[in-house]
Coordinates of C-alpha atoms and ligand atoms in Angstrom, one line a residue:
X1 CA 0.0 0.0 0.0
X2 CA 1.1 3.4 -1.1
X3 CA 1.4 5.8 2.3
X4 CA 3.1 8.7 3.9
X5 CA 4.7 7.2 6.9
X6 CA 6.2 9.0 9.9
X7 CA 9.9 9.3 10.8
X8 CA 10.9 11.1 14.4
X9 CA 14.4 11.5 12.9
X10 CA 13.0 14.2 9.9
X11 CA 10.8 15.5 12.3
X12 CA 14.0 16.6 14.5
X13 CA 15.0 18.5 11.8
X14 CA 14.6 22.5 11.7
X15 CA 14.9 24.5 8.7
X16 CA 14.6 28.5 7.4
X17 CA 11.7 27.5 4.7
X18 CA 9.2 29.6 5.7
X19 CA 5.8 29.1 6.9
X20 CA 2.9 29.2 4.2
X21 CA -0.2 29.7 5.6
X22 CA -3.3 28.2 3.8
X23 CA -6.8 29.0 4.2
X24 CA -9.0 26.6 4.8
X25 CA -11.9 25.7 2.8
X26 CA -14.1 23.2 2.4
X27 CA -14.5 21.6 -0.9
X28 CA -18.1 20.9 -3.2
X29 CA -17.7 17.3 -3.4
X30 CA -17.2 16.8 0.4
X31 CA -19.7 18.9 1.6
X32 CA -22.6 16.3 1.6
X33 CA -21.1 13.6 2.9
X34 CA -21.7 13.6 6.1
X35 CA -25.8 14.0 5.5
X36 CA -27.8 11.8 8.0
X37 CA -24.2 10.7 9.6
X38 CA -23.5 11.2 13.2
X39 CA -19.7 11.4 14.6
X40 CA -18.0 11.6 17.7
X41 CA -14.1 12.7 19.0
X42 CA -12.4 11.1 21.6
X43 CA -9.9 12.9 23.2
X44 CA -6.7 12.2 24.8
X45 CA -3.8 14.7 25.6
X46 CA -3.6 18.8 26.2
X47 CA -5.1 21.6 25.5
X48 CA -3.6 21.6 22.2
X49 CA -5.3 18.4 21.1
X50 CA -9.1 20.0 22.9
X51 CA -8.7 22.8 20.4
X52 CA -7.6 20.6 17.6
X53 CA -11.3 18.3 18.5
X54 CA -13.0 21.4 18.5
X55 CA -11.7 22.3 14.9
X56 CA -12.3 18.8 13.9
X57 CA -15.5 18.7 15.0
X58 CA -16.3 22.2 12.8
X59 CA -15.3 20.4 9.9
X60 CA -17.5 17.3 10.3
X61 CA -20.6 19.6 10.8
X62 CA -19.8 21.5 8.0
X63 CA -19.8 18.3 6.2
X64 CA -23.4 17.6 7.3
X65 CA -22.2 15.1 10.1
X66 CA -24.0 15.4 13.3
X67 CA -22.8 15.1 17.1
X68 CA -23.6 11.5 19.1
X69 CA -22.4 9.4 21.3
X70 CA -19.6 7.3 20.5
X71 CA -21.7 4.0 20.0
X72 CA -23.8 5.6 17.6
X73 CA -20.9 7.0 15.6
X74 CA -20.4 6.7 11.8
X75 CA -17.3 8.5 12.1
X76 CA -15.2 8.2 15.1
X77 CA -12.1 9.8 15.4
X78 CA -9.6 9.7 18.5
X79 CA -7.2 12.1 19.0
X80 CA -4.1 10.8 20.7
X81 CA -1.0 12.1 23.5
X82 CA 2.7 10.9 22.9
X83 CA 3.5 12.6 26.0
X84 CA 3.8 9.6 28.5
X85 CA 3.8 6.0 28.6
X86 CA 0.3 5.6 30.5
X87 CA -1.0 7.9 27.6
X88 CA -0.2 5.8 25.2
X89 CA -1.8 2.8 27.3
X90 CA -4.6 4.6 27.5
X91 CA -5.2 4.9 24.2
X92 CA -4.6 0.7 23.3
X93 CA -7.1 0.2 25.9
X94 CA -9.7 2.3 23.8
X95 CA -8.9 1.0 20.9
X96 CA -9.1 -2.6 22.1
X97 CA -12.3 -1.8 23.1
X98 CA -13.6 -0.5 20.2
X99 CA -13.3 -4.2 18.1
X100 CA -16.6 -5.5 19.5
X101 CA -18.3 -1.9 18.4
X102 CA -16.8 -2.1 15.0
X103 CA -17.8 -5.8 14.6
X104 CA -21.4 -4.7 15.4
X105 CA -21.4 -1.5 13.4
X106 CA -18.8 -3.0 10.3
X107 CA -19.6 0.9 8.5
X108 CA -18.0 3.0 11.2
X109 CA -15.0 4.4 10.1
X110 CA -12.4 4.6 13.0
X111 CA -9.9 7.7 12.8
X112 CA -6.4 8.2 14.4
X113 CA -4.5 11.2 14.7
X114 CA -2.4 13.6 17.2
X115 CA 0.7 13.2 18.6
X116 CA 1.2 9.1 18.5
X117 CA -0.1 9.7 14.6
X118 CA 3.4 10.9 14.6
X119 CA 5.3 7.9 15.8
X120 CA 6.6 5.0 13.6
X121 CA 6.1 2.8 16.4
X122 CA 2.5 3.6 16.3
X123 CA 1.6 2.8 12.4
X124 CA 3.7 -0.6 12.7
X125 CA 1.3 -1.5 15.4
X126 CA -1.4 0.0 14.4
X127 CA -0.4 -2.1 11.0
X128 CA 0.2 -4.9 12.4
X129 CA -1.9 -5.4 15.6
X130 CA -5.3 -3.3 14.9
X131 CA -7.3 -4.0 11.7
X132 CA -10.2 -1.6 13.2
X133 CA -8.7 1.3 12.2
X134 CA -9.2 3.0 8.7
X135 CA -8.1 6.1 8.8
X136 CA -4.6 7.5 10.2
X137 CA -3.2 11.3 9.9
X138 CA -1.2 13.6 11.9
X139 CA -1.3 16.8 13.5
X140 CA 0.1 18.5 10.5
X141 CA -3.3 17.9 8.3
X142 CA -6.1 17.8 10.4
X143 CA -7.6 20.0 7.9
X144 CA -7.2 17.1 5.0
X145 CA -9.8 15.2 7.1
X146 CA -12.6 15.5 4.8
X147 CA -10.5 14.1 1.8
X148 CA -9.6 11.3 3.5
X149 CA -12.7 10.4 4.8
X150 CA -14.1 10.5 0.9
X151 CA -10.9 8.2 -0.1
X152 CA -11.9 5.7 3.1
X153 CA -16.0 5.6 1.9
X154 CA -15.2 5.3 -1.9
X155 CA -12.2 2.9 -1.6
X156 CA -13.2 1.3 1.4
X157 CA -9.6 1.2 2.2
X158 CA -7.0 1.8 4.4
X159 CA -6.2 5.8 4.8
X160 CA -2.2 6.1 5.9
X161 CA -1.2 10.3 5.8
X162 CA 1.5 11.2 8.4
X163 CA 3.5 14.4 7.4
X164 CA 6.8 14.6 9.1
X165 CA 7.7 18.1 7.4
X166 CA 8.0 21.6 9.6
X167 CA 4.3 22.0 9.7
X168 CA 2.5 25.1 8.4
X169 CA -0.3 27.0 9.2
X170 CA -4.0 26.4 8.7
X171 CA -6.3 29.4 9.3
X172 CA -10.1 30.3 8.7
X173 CA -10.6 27.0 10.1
X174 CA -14.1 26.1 11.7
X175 CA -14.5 25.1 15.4
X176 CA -17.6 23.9 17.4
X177 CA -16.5 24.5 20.7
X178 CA -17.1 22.8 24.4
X179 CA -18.2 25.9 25.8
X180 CA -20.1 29.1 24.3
X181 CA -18.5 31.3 27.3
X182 CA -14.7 30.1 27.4
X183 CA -12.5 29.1 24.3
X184 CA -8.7 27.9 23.1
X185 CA -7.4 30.0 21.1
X186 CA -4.2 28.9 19.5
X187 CA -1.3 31.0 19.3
X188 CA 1.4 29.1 18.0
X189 CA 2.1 25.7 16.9
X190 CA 4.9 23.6 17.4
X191 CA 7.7 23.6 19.4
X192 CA 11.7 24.2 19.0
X193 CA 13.0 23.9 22.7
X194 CA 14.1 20.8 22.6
X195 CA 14.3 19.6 26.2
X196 CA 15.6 16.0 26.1
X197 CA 12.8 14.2 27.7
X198 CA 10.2 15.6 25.8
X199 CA 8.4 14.6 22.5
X200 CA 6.0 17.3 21.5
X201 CA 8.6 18.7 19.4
X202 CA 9.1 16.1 16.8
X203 CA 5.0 15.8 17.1
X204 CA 4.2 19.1 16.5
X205 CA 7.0 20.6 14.2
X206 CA 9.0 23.6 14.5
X207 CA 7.6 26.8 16.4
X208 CA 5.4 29.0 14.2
X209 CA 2.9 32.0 15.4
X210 CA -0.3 32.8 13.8
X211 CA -0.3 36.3 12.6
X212 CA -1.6 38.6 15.3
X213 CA -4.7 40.2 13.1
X214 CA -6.0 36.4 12.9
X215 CA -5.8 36.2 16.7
X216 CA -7.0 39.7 17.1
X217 CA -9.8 39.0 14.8
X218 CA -10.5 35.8 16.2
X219 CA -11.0 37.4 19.7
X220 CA -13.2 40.2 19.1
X221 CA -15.6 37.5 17.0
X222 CA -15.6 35.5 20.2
X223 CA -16.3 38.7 22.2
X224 CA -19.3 39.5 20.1
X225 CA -20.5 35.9 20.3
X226 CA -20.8 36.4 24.1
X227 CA -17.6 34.7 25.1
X228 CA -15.8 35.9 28.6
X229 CA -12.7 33.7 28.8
X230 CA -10.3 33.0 26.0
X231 CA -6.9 31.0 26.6
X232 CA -4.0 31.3 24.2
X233 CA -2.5 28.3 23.3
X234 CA 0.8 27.4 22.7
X235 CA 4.0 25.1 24.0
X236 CA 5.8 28.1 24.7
X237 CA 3.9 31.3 24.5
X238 CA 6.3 32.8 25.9
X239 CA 8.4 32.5 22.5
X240 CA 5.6 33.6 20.3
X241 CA 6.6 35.8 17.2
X242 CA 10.0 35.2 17.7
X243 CA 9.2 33.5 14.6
X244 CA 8.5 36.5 12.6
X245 CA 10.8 38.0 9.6
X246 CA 8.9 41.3 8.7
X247 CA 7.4 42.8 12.4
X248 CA 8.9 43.2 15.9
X249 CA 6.2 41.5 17.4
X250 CA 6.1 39.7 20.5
X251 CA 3.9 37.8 23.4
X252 CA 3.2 41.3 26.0
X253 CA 2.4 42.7 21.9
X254 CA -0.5 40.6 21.3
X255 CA -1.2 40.2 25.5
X256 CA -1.8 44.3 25.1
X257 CA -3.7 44.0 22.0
X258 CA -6.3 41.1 23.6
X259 CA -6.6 43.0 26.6
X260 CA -8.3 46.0 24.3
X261 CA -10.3 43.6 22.2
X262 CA -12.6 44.2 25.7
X263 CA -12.8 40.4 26.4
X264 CA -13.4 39.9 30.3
X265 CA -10.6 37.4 30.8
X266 CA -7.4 36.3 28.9
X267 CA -5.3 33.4 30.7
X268 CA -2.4 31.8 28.4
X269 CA -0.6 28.2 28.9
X270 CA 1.8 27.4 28.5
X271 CA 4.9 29.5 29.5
X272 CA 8.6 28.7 29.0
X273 CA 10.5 30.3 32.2
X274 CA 13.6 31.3 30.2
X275 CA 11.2 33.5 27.8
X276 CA 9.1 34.7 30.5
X277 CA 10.4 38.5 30.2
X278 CA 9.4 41.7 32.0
X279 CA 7.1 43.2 29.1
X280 CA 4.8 40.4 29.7
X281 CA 5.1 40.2 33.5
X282 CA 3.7 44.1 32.7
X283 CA 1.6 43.3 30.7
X284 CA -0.2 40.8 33.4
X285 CA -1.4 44.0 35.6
X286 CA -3.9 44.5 33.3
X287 CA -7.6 43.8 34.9
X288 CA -8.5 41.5 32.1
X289 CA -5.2 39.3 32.1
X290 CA -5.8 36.7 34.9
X291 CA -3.7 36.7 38.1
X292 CA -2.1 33.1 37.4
X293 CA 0.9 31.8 35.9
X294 CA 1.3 28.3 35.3
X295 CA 5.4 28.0 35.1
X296 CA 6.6 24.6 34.3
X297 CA 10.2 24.5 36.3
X298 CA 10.4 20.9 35.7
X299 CA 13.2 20.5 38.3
X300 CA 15.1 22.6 41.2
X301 CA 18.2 20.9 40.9
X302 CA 20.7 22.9 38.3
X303 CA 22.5 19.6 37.6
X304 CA 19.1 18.4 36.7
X305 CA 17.8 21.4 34.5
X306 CA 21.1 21.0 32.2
X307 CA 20.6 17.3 31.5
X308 CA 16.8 18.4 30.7
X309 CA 18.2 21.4 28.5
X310 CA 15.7 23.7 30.0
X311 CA 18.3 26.1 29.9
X312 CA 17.8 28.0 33.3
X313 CA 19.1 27.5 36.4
X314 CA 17.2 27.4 39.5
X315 CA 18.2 30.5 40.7
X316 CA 17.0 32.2 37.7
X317 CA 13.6 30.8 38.1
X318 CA 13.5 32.3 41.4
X319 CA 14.6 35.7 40.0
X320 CA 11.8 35.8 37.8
X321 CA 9.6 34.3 40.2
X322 CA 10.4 37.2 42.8
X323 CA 10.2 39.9 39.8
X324 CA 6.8 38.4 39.1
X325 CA 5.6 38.9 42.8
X326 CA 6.8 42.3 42.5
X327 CA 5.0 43.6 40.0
X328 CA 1.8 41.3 39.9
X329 CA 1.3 41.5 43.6
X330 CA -1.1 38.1 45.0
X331 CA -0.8 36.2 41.6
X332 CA -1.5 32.3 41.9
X333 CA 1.8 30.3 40.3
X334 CA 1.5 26.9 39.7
X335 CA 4.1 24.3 37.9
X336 CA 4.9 20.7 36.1
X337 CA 7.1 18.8 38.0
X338 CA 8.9 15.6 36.5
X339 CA 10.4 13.2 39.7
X340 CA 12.8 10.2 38.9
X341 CA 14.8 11.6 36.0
X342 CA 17.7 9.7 34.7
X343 CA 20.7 11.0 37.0
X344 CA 18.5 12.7 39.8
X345 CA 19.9 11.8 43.1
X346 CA 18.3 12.1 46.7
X347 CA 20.2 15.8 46.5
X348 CA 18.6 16.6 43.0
X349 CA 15.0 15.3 44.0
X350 CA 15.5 17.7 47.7
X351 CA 17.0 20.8 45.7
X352 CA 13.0 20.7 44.0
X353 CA 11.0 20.2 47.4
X354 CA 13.4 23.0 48.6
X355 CA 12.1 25.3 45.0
X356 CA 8.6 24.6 46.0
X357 CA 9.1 26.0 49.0
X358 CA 10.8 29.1 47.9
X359 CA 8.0 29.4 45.0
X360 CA 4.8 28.7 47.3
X361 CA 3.1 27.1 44.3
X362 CA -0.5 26.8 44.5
X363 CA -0.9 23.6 42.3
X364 CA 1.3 21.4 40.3
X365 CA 1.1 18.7 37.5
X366 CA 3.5 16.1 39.1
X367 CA 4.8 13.1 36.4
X368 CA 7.2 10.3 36.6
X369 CA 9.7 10.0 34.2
X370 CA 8.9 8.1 30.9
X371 CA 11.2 7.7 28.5
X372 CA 10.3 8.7 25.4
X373 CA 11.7 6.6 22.0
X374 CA 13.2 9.0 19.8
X375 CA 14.3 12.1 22.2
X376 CA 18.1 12.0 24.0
X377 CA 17.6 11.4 27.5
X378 CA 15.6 8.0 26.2
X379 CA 19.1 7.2 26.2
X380 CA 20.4 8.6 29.2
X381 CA 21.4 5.3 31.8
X382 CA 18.6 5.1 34.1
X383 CA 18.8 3.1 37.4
X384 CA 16.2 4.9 39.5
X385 CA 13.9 2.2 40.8
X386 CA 10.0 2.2 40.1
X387 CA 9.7 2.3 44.3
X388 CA 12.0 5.0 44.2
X389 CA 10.3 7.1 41.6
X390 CA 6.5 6.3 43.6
X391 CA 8.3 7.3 46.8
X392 CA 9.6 10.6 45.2
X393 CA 6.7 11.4 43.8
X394 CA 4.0 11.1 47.4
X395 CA 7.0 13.0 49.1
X396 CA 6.2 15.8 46.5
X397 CA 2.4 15.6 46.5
X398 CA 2.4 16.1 50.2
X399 CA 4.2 19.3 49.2
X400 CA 2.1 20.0 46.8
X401 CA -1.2 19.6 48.4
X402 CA 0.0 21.6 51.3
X403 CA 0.7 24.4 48.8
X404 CA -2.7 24.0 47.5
X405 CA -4.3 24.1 50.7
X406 CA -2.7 27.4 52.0
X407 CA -3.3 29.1 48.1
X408 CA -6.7 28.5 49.0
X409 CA -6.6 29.7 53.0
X410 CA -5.8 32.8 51.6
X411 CA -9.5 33.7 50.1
X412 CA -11.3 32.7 53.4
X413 CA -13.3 35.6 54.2
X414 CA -12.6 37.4 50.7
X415 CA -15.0 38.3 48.0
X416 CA -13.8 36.5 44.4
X417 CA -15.2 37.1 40.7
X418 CA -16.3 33.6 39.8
X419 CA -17.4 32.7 35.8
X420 CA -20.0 30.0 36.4
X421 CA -19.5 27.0 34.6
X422 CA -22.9 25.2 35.5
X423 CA -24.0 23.2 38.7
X424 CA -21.6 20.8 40.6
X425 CA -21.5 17.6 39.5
X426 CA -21.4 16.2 42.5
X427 CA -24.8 18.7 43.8
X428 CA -27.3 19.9 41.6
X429 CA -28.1 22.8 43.9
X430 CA -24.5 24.1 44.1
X431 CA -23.3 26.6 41.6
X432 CA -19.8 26.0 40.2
X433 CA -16.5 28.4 38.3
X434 CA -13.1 29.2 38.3
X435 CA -12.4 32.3 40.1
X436 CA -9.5 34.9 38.4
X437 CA -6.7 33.4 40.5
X438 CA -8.3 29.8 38.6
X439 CA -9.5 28.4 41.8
X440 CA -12.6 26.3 41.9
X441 CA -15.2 27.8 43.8
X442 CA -17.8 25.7 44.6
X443 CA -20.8 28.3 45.8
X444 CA -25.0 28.4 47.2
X445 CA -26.3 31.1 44.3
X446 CA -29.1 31.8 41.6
X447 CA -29.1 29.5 38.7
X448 CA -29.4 32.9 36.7
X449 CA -25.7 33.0 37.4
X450 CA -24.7 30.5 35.4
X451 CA -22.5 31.8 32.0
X452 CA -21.6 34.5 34.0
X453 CA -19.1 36.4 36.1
X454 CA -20.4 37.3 39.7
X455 CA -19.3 37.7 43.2
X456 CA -18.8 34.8 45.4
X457 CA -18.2 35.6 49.4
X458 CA -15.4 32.9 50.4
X459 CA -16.9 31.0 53.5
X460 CA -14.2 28.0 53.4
X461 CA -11.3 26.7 51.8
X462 CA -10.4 23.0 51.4
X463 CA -7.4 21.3 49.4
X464 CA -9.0 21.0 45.9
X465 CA -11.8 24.1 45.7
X466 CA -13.3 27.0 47.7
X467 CA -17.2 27.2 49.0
X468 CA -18.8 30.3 49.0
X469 CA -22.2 32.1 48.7
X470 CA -23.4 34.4 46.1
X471 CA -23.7 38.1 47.0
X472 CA -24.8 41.0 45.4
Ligands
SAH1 N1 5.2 22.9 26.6 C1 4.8 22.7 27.9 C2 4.2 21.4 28.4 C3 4.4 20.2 27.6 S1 3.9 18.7 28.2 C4 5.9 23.1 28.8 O1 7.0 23.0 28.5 O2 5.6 23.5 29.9 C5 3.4 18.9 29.9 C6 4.3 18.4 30.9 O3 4.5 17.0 30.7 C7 5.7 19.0 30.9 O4 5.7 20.2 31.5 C8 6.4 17.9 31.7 O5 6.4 18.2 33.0 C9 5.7 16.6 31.4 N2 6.4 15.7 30.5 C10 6.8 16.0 29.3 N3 7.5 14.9 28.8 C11 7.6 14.0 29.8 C12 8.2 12.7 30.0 N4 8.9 12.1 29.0 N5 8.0 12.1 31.2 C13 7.3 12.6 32.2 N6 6.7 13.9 32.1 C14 6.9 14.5 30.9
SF4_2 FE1 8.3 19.7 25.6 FE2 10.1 21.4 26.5 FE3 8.7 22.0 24.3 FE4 7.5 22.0 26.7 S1 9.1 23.4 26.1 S2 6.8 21.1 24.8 S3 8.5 20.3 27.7 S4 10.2 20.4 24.5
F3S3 FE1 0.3 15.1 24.3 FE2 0.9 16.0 22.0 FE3 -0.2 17.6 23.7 S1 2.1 14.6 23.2 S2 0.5 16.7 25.7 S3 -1.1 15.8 22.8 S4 1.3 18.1 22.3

């Protein structure tokens, strides 16, 4: 069979050919296809692959598809995370699962795509092990999807498309979103750092920003469509226009230029800390920029950091950290923390509780190592024990969760803006939102509330979310 396959290696590779961006359009011959079809997206992964659903999603109802439950599905497509070992799991367990569906329902067409797209590894299995699956493409053409669903129905064959190039950059693409009062926005694509552990950038290709008028534009559309929350996407917003060759643009830029577009709230993930500069840590006292910065520092030991190529040291991070505090007085920070990485001694692994400290994070994303084929530290000699790594790790979330815990002590009492999500799941009665410092607030209030931003009096704090009552 006659397919573009993958290769890690090409993807390493960074060259100066420049970016084309292509506008998306759907073609005549697809746009019927989908009549009296339903579809559904499973989703593994970041924020990065949401927003990629969401677009995929668009271009299913523009081709006449209709949402519903996975079961029900003519077209199923999952969208899948390289990032760690038990993500990758993950996903063979849905797959495996999905046999018995596709035996019953032998016209579904199963779809593949994201990060593990990306990976060799993945189409020799997926060759070899998982006939269920007819249609495979990467993060680089998402917006091919409709062709290759017409080659799948009129060939009833197997559809291989992996594009291991750069990447460009697809724009007036459609989205049908989660939310109608909170959206991704993407930013940038790609990635170019490089830190050894770390696969996203032979997944997503080389770093490349979307011109700020189509992020501009793209905001105010969502402002008039009744949106309060956008957050901007990217690996490493911090880095954003650095890709540009004909305007001094950068990340506090565009920050200043959303904060006029009038939208109530802009928060942005995720930040690189060697990028973070002072224009944007300005930029952040502006009333519609959120007070929270999540700042992955990955490690607090320096010896650590190199091996990682983060390219910081930790007493840098605590420089900007400090700088942060200064000028965005009562901001929330919260981190990624990866435990049990080749070379980190019992010195290494107390050098990061003692960061934590210095920080006071108010949340963290805490990982084990996995090593990821393809990257250099995959290759690093690694004799830290499983035990080990598990006992690392709980000494950490004790940290962790103490930081959470006294982040949250500190609204007891206080009156915080919360955007109302819906009702808890957990208590129909109870209200539920992020408050600006993104702390769940869990609150007695008017169902009125809901899909927008009101005052929440702070009556306790617990580990995980706040309780509160509405007041006027
Ligand atoms: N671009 C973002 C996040 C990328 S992935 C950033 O740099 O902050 C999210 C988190 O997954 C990373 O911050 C890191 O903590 C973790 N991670 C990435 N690769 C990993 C690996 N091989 N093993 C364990 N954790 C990993
Ligand atoms: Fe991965 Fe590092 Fe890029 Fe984040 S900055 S996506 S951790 S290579
Ligand atoms: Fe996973 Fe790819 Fe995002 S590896 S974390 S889906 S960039």
């Amino acid at each position: 069979m006659d397919f573009n396959r993958p290769n890690l290696q090409k993807a390493r590779k960074r060259t100066d050919k420049s970016i084309d961006i292509i506008n998306f359009k759907l073609d005549d011959k697809y746009k019927d296809l989908g009549l009296n079809k339903k579809y559904n997206v499973i989703t593994f992964g970041c924020q990065g692959n949401e927003a990629d659903s969401e677009v995929m999603s668009g271009i299913l109802e523009m081709m006449g598809f209709t949402h519903s439950e996975k079961e029900d599905a003519d077209v199923l497509i999952i969208n899948t995370c390289a990032i760690r070992e038990n993500a990758e799991d993950r996903f063979y367990g849905t797959v495996g699962g999905l046999k018995a569906l596709k035996q019953k329902k032998k016209d579904m067409i199963i779809c593949i795509c994201g990060c593990m797209a990306q990976e060799e590894k993945t189409i020799t299995k997926i060759l070899e092990k998982y006939p269920q699956i007819d249609v495979v493409f990467g993060t680089h053409n998402i917006h091919m999807l409709p062709e290759y669903i017409y080659k799948q129905m009129e060939t009833n064959k197997r559809v291989i498309e992996v594009y291991s190039e750069e990447g460009n950059i697809i724009e007036k693409l459609p989205h049908i979103r989660l939310s109608n009062k909170k959206a991704w926005v993407n930013i940038m694509f790609g990635c170019d750092e490089f830190c050894t552990y770390c696969i996203v950038p032979y997944t997503r290709g080389k770093e490349r920003s979307r011109r700020p008028q189509e992020i501009i534009r793209e905001v105010e559309d969502l402002v008039k469509n009744g949106y309060l929350e956008v957050t901007l996407l990217g690996q490493n917003v911090n880095a954003y226009g650095k890709d540009f060759k004909d305007i001094d643009y950068t990340f506090s830029n565009l920050l200043l230029d959303l904060s006029d577009t009038g939208i109530k709230r802009i928060r942005y993930t995720t930040s690189h800390p060697r990028d973070l500069d002072e224009a944007t840590m300005k930029a952040m006292q502006r009333e519609n920029i959120m007070p929270h910065l999540h700042l992955p520092v990955q490690s607090g030991s320096n010896a650590v950091l190199k091996k990682m190529n983060r390219k910081y040291t930790h007493e840098e991070y605590l420089e900007k950290i400090k700088r942060l505090k200064e000028l965005n007085p009562g901001i929330s920070i919260t981190t990624d923390i990866i435990v049990a990485f080749p070379t980190e001694t019992e010195e290494d692994f107390l050098e990061t509780l003692k960061l934590c400290e210095e920080v006071d994070y108010e949340g963290a994303f805490t990982f084990i190592y996995s090593p990821r084929e393809g990257t250099p530290a995959a290759k690093y000699e690694n004799n830290i024990t499983d035990e080990e790594a598990h006992r690392r790790l709980d000494i950490l979330h004790d940290k962790i969760n103490a930081g959470y815990l006294k982040g949250n002590k500190r609204f007891e009492g206080k009156i915080v803006k919360v955007l109302v999500d819906g009702t808890s799941k957990n208590d129909p009665n109870t209200l539920c939102g992020y408050s600006e410092h993104n702390k769940l607030v869990n609150f007695k209030g008017n169902v009125n509330a809901i899909g927008t931003i009101v005052n929440v009096k702070i009556t306790e704090a617990k580990t995980w979310f706040l309780i509160g009552e509405q007041v006027e």
